[in-house]
């Protein structure tokens, strides 16, 4: 299976609209109906490649499987980190696409930005995502108590991170677009 990340194009906006209005499509991250046209406005602004956040499409064997995202944060106001996320279509879950896409995105961000830390949060009941993050080289840091309002109440979350110096997973060359002599995350991995 070959996994690639690529910039969002206009044809992807229908999928973004679906994520905004179809509760079953996004799973546990559903937070209610959202403006279905917001994605078109954002795409027109910067193609989802902003200074402080972005999105790339996940392709698995030449088929759109979902998207990955990142946004900046800082614990003390000076040292930036990225927080990443992923949304895969149901038919692409459970096939090893998610961990590979998150590993490729992490390598891409370490290659192109000077951050030391990339983190990801997930739900305690999302065991598949926890395993995916661990396969992508992330470590569990702990529980974030009452960090989100979901399904009518405050819910805990799990926080994972990978530092620049942490070993990343081996994503074999059949899964990425990078040639064998180039590091994953280099310019040809998206």
mmCIF file of C-alpha atoms in Angstrom:
data_model
loop_
_atom_site.group_PDB
_atom_site.id
_atom_site.type_symbol
_atom_site.label_atom_id
_atom_site.label_comp_id
_atom_site.label_asym_id
_atom_site.label_seq_id
_atom_site.Cartn_x
_atom_site.Cartn_y
_atom_site.Cartn_z
ATOM 1 C CA UNK A 1 0.000 0.000 0.000
ATOM 2 C CA UNK A 2 1.345 3.423 -0.947
ATOM 3 C CA UNK A 3 0.419 6.356 1.318
ATOM 4 C CA UNK A 4 0.874 9.920 0.086
ATOM 5 C CA UNK A 5 0.036 13.339 1.456
ATOM 6 C CA UNK A 6 -0.859 16.121 -0.941
ATOM 7 C CA UNK A 7 -2.216 19.669 -0.711
ATOM 8 C CA UNK A 8 -5.976 20.183 -0.688
ATOM 9 C CA UNK A 9 -7.509 20.952 -4.055
ATOM 10 C CA UNK A 10 -10.925 22.296 -4.959
ATOM 11 C CA UNK A 11 -12.294 18.796 -5.575
ATOM 12 C CA UNK A 12 -11.716 17.925 -1.890
ATOM 13 C CA UNK A 13 -14.151 20.563 -0.639
ATOM 14 C CA UNK A 14 -17.127 18.197 -0.931
ATOM 15 C CA UNK A 15 -15.459 15.864 1.566
ATOM 16 C CA UNK A 16 -14.841 18.785 3.928
ATOM 17 C CA UNK A 17 -18.524 19.749 3.660
ATOM 18 C CA UNK A 18 -19.516 16.180 4.514
ATOM 19 C CA UNK A 19 -17.319 16.253 7.633
ATOM 20 C CA UNK A 20 -19.226 19.383 8.727
ATOM 21 C CA UNK A 21 -22.749 17.953 8.348
ATOM 22 C CA UNK A 22 -22.648 14.131 8.586
ATOM 23 C CA UNK A 23 -22.409 13.070 12.265
ATOM 24 C CA UNK A 24 -21.520 9.431 11.611
ATOM 25 C CA UNK A 25 -18.629 10.303 9.300
ATOM 26 C CA UNK A 26 -16.330 11.898 11.874
ATOM 27 C CA UNK A 27 -17.058 9.550 14.779
ATOM 28 C CA UNK A 28 -16.151 10.669 18.304
ATOM 29 C CA UNK A 29 -14.962 14.086 17.119
ATOM 30 C CA UNK A 30 -18.450 15.155 16.050
ATOM 31 C CA UNK A 31 -19.260 18.405 17.887
ATOM 32 C CA UNK A 32 -22.480 19.341 16.135
ATOM 33 C CA UNK A 33 -23.367 20.780 12.762
ATOM 34 C CA UNK A 34 -20.906 23.335 11.408
ATOM 35 C CA UNK A 35 -20.862 25.847 8.574
ATOM 36 C CA UNK A 36 -20.527 23.640 5.488
ATOM 37 C CA UNK A 37 -19.192 26.572 3.429
ATOM 38 C CA UNK A 38 -16.364 27.435 5.845
ATOM 39 C CA UNK A 39 -14.030 25.038 4.038
ATOM 40 C CA UNK A 40 -14.552 26.826 0.703
ATOM 41 C CA UNK A 41 -13.766 30.195 2.305
ATOM 42 C CA UNK A 42 -10.635 28.816 3.956
ATOM 43 C CA UNK A 43 -9.507 27.152 0.730
ATOM 44 C CA UNK A 44 -9.915 30.453 -1.127
ATOM 45 C CA UNK A 45 -7.869 32.208 1.564
ATOM 46 C CA UNK A 46 -4.763 30.004 1.629
ATOM 47 C CA UNK A 47 -5.523 26.502 0.352
ATOM 48 C CA UNK A 48 -5.401 25.229 3.957
ATOM 49 C CA UNK A 49 -1.667 25.954 4.149
ATOM 50 C CA UNK A 50 -1.468 28.722 6.724
ATOM 51 C CA UNK A 51 1.339 29.926 8.926
ATOM 52 C CA UNK A 52 -0.206 28.501 12.096
ATOM 53 C CA UNK A 53 -2.173 25.541 10.768
ATOM 54 C CA UNK A 54 -2.782 23.411 7.741
ATOM 55 C CA UNK A 55 -4.343 20.343 6.174
ATOM 56 C CA UNK A 56 -3.159 17.799 3.653
ATOM 57 C CA UNK A 57 -5.134 15.060 1.977
ATOM 58 C CA UNK A 58 -4.272 11.422 2.655
ATOM 59 C CA UNK A 59 -4.124 9.225 -0.442
ATOM 60 C CA UNK A 60 -3.939 5.436 -0.200
ATOM 61 C CA UNK A 61 -3.152 3.682 -3.456
ATOM 62 C CA UNK A 62 -4.419 6.661 -5.488
ATOM 63 C CA UNK A 63 -7.691 6.942 -3.552
ATOM 64 C CA UNK A 64 -8.589 9.763 -1.142
ATOM 65 C CA UNK A 65 -8.726 8.217 2.330
ATOM 66 C CA UNK A 66 -9.128 11.362 4.465
ATOM 67 C CA UNK A 67 -7.032 14.222 5.757
ATOM 68 C CA UNK A 68 -4.360 15.140 8.272
ATOM 69 C CA UNK A 69 -4.127 18.498 9.992
ATOM 70 C CA UNK A 70 -1.815 20.508 12.220
ATOM 71 C CA UNK A 71 -2.062 23.672 14.272
ATOM 72 C CA UNK A 72 0.431 25.567 16.356
ATOM 73 C CA UNK A 73 0.409 25.921 20.093
ATOM 74 C CA UNK A 74 2.749 27.035 22.848
ATOM 75 C CA UNK A 75 2.956 26.267 26.542
ATOM 76 C CA UNK A 76 4.719 29.478 27.570
ATOM 77 C CA UNK A 77 4.107 31.780 24.620
ATOM 78 C CA UNK A 78 7.505 31.463 22.916
ATOM 79 C CA UNK A 79 8.294 27.855 22.094
ATOM 80 C CA UNK A 80 6.000 26.596 19.375
ATOM 81 C CA UNK A 81 4.782 23.036 18.938
ATOM 82 C CA UNK A 82 2.419 21.418 16.440
ATOM 83 C CA UNK A 83 -0.694 19.476 17.357
ATOM 84 C CA UNK A 84 -1.706 17.037 14.660
ATOM 85 C CA UNK A 85 -4.969 15.289 13.869
ATOM 86 C CA UNK A 86 -6.393 12.865 11.348
ATOM 87 C CA UNK A 87 -9.820 12.076 9.911
ATOM 88 C CA UNK A 88 -10.169 8.983 7.749
ATOM 89 C CA UNK A 89 -13.272 7.877 5.909
ATOM 90 C CA UNK A 90 -14.803 4.773 7.542
ATOM 91 C CA UNK A 91 -13.887 2.454 4.681
ATOM 92 C CA UNK A 92 -10.194 3.351 5.096
ATOM 93 C CA UNK A 93 -9.945 2.763 8.844
ATOM 94 C CA UNK A 94 -8.247 -0.286 10.309
ATOM 95 C CA UNK A 95 -5.932 -0.812 7.325
ATOM 96 C CA UNK A 96 -2.706 0.793 8.602
ATOM 97 C CA UNK A 97 -3.264 4.027 6.702
ATOM 98 C CA UNK A 98 -3.664 6.223 9.780
ATOM 99 C CA UNK A 99 -0.393 5.517 11.540
ATOM 100 C CA UNK A 100 1.548 5.810 8.288
ATOM 101 C CA UNK A 101 -0.109 9.125 7.393
ATOM 102 C CA UNK A 102 0.578 10.514 10.871
ATOM 103 C CA UNK A 103 4.213 9.348 10.746
ATOM 104 C CA UNK A 104 4.679 10.935 7.307
ATOM 105 C CA UNK A 105 3.053 14.193 8.478
ATOM 106 C CA UNK A 106 5.248 14.262 11.597
ATOM 107 C CA UNK A 107 8.399 13.736 9.542
ATOM 108 C CA UNK A 108 7.235 16.391 7.078
ATOM 109 C CA UNK A 109 6.724 18.935 9.891
ATOM 110 C CA UNK A 110 10.088 18.123 11.507
ATOM 111 C CA UNK A 111 11.782 18.448 8.091
ATOM 112 C CA UNK A 112 10.216 21.812 7.207
ATOM 113 C CA UNK A 113 9.790 23.567 10.581
ATOM 114 C CA UNK A 114 12.091 24.042 13.586
ATOM 115 C CA UNK A 115 9.684 22.702 16.243
ATOM 116 C CA UNK A 116 11.001 20.295 18.871
ATOM 117 C CA UNK A 117 7.617 18.813 19.773
ATOM 118 C CA UNK A 118 4.610 17.428 17.919
ATOM 119 C CA UNK A 119 1.640 16.276 19.938
ATOM 120 C CA UNK A 120 -1.716 14.616 19.380
ATOM 121 C CA UNK A 121 -4.717 14.125 21.626
ATOM 122 C CA UNK A 122 -7.294 11.368 21.465
ATOM 123 C CA UNK A 123 -10.226 9.965 23.378
ATOM 124 C CA UNK A 124 -9.708 7.269 26.034
ATOM 125 C CA UNK A 125 -12.191 5.034 24.209
ATOM 126 C CA UNK A 126 -10.416 5.416 20.843
ATOM 127 C CA UNK A 127 -8.065 2.463 21.245
ATOM 128 C CA UNK A 128 -7.422 2.270 17.481
ATOM 129 C CA UNK A 129 -6.058 5.846 17.435
ATOM 130 C CA UNK A 130 -3.943 5.193 20.532
ATOM 131 C CA UNK A 131 -2.327 2.228 18.769
ATOM 132 C CA UNK A 132 -1.938 4.293 15.601
ATOM 133 C CA UNK A 133 -0.109 7.070 17.451
ATOM 134 C CA UNK A 134 2.185 4.581 19.162
ATOM 135 C CA UNK A 135 3.031 2.964 15.799
ATOM 136 C CA UNK A 136 3.770 6.474 14.458
ATOM 137 C CA UNK A 137 6.400 6.918 17.207
ATOM 138 C CA UNK A 138 4.335 8.902 19.725
ATOM 139 C CA UNK A 139 4.459 8.318 23.480
ATOM 140 C CA UNK A 140 1.584 8.633 25.906
ATOM 141 C CA UNK A 141 2.200 11.555 28.259
ATOM 142 C CA UNK A 142 -0.949 11.320 30.329
ATOM 143 C CA UNK A 143 -4.598 12.093 30.852
ATOM 144 C CA UNK A 144 -5.932 15.592 30.261
ATOM 145 C CA UNK A 145 -8.893 15.829 32.588
ATOM 146 C CA UNK A 146 -12.155 17.395 31.374
ATOM 147 C CA UNK A 147 -10.444 18.827 28.276
ATOM 148 C CA UNK A 148 -13.388 18.813 25.888
ATOM 149 C CA UNK A 149 -17.142 19.181 25.892
ATOM 150 C CA UNK A 150 -18.599 16.282 23.892
ATOM 151 C CA UNK A 151 -21.892 14.383 23.982
ATOM 152 C CA UNK A 152 -23.366 16.724 26.587
ATOM 153 C CA UNK A 153 -20.573 16.546 29.174
ATOM 154 C CA UNK A 154 -16.916 17.231 29.788
ATOM 155 C CA UNK A 155 -14.667 14.362 28.717
ATOM 156 C CA UNK A 156 -11.073 13.410 29.472
ATOM 157 C CA UNK A 157 -8.474 12.964 26.757
ATOM 158 C CA UNK A 158 -5.102 11.302 26.296
ATOM 159 C CA UNK A 159 -2.091 13.367 25.224
ATOM 160 C CA UNK A 160 0.673 11.837 23.101
ATOM 161 C CA UNK A 161 3.862 13.446 21.818
ATOM 162 C CA UNK A 162 6.889 12.826 19.678
ATOM 163 C CA UNK A 163 10.019 14.928 20.030
ATOM 164 C CA UNK A 164 12.411 15.700 17.217
ATOM 165 C CA UNK A 165 15.036 13.426 18.811
ATOM 166 C CA UNK A 166 12.656 10.488 19.397
ATOM 167 C CA UNK A 167 13.069 7.612 17.000
ATOM 168 C CA UNK A 168 10.371 7.501 14.374
ATOM 169 C CA UNK A 169 8.923 4.369 12.852
ATOM 170 C CA UNK A 170 10.176 2.776 9.695
ATOM 171 C CA UNK A 171 7.630 3.440 6.980
ATOM 172 C CA UNK A 172 8.832 1.240 4.149
ATOM 173 C CA UNK A 173 9.378 2.853 0.784
ATOM 174 C CA UNK A 174 6.363 1.138 -0.722
ATOM 175 C CA UNK A 175 4.194 3.289 1.558
ATOM 176 C CA UNK A 176 5.539 6.737 0.697
ATOM 177 C CA UNK A 177 6.490 8.713 -2.349
ATOM 178 C CA UNK A 178 10.023 9.432 -1.152
ATOM 179 C CA UNK A 179 12.812 7.711 -3.095
ATOM 180 C CA UNK A 180 14.917 5.271 -1.047
ATOM 181 C CA UNK A 181 17.831 7.730 -0.786
ATOM 182 C CA UNK A 182 15.689 10.548 0.651
ATOM 183 C CA UNK A 183 14.415 10.836 4.222
ATOM 184 C CA UNK A 184 10.698 10.372 4.737
ATOM 185 C CA UNK A 185 9.212 13.818 5.166
ATOM 186 C CA UNK A 186 11.553 15.336 2.644
ATOM 187 C CA UNK A 187 10.164 17.420 -0.176
ATOM 188 C CA UNK A 188 8.825 14.479 -2.202
ATOM 189 C CA UNK A 189 6.819 12.861 0.621
ATOM 190 C CA UNK A 190 3.713 14.927 -0.004
#
